[in-house]
CSV table of C-alpha atoms and ligand atoms in Angstrom, one decimal:
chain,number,residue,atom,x,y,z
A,213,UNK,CA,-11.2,-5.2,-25.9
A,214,UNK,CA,-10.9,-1.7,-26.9
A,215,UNK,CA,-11.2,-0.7,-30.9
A,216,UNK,CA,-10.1,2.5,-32.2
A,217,UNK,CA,-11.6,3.9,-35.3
A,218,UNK,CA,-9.5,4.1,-38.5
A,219,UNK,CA,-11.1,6.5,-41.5
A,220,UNK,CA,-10.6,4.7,-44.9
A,221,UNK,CA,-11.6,7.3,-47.2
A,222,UNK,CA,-12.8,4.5,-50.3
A,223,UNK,CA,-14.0,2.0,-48.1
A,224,UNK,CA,-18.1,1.5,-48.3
A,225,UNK,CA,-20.6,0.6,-45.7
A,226,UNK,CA,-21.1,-2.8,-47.1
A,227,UNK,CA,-18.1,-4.3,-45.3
A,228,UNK,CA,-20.0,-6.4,-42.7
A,229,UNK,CA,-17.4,-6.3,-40.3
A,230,UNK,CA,-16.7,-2.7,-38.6
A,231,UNK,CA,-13.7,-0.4,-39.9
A,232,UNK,CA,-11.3,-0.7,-36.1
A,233,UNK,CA,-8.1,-2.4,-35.7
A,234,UNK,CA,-8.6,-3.8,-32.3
A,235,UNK,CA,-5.7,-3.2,-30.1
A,236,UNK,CA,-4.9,-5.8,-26.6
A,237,UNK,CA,-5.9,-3.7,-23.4
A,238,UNK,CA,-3.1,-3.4,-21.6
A,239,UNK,CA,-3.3,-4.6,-18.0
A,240,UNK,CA,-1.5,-2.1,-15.5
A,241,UNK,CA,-0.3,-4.2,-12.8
A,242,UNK,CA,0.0,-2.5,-9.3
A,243,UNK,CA,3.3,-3.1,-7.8
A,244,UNK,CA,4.1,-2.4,-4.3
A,245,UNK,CA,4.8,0.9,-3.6
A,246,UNK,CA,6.4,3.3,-0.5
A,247,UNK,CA,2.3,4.4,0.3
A,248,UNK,CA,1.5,1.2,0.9
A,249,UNK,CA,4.0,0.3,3.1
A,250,UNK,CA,2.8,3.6,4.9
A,251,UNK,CA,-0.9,2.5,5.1
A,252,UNK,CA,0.2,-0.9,6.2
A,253,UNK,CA,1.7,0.7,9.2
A,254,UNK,CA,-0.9,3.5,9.5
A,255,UNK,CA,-3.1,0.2,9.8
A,256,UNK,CA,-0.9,-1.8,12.5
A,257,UNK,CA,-0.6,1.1,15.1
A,258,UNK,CA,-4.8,1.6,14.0
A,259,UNK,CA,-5.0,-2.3,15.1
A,260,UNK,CA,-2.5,-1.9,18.4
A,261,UNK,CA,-4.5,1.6,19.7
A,262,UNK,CA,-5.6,-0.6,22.9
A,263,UNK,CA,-3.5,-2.3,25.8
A,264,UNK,CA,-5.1,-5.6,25.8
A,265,UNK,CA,-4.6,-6.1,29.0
A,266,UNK,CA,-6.2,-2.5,30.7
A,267,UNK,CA,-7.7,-0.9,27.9
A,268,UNK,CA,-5.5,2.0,27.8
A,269,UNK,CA,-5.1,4.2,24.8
A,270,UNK,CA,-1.3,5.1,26.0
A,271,UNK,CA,0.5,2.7,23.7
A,272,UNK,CA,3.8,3.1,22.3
A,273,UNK,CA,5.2,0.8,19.5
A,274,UNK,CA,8.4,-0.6,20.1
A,275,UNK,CA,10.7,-0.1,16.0
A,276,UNK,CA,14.0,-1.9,15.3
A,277,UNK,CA,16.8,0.3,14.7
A,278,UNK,CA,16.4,-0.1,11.0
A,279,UNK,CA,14.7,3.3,10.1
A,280,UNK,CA,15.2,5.5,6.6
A,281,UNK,CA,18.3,8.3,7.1
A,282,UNK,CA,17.6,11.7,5.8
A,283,UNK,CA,20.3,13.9,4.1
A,284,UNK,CA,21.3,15.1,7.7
A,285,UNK,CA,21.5,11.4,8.8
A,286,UNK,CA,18.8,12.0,10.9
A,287,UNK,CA,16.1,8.6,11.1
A,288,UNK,CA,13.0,9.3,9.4
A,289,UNK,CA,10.1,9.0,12.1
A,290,UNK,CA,7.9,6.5,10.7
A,291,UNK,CA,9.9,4.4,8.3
A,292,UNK,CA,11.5,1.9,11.4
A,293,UNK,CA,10.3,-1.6,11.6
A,294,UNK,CA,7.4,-2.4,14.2
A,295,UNK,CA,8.2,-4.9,16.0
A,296,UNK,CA,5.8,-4.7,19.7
A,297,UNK,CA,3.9,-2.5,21.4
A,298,UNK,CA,3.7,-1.5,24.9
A,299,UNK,CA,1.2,0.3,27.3
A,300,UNK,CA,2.6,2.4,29.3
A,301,UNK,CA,-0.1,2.3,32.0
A,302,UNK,CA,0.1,-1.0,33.0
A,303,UNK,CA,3.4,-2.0,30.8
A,304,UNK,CA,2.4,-4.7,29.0
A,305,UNK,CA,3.6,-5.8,25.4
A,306,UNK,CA,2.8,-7.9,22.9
A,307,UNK,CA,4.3,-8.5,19.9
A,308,UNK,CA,3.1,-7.5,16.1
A,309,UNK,CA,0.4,-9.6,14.8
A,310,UNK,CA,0.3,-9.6,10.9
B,231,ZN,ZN1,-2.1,-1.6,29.5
C-alpha cells in the first residue's frame, strides 16, 4: 500500500504512528486491445510458417472476407480473419489451430 506524506506543521515526533494518509493502490487492469489482436496473428502466421506435410516455407493463409475498410473502402491487409493455411508447393491445408 502506498502512503503519501502530509506536513502537519504542530504535530510532534511523539505520535507513534507515522504522519501519511494511506491511499488504496489502484489496480490498472489490462483490457484487450487492437495490438494484441495484432501480435495474436503476428503469432498464428509465426506458428503456420511450415507446410506440414513438405516442409515448405511458401505458405499462404487463407482470411474470411471479414477484413477492416479504410476511408477509400479499401480492406485493410492484415485485419481479415484466419481461417487455414495452404502450401503452395505441395497444396496442402490445414486449418487454424488456436
Ligand atoms: Zn507443402
Amino acid at each position: 500500500m502506498s502512503c503519501i506524506a502530509i506536513y502537519r506543521p504542530g504535530a510532534t515526533v511523539t505520535d507513534e504512528k507515522p504522519a501519511t494518509i494511506p491511499f488504496p493502490r489502484v489496480h490498472k487492469i489490462r483490457e484487450y486491445s487492437a495490438q494484441d489482436e495484432v501480435v495474436e496473428r503476428a503469432r498464428l502466421v509465426h506458428a503456420n510458417r511450415c507446410c506440414q506435410q513438405c516442409g515448405s516455407v511458401a505458405v499462404a493463409s487463407i482470411e474470411l472476407n471479414d477484413a477492416l475498410l479504410n476511408a477509400s473502402l479499401q480492406p485493410i491487409p492484415g485485419s481479415a480473419t484466419i481461417v487455414a493455411f495452404r502450401c503452395n508447393g505441395c497444396y496442402h491445408e490445414w486449418p487454424v489451430r488456436q
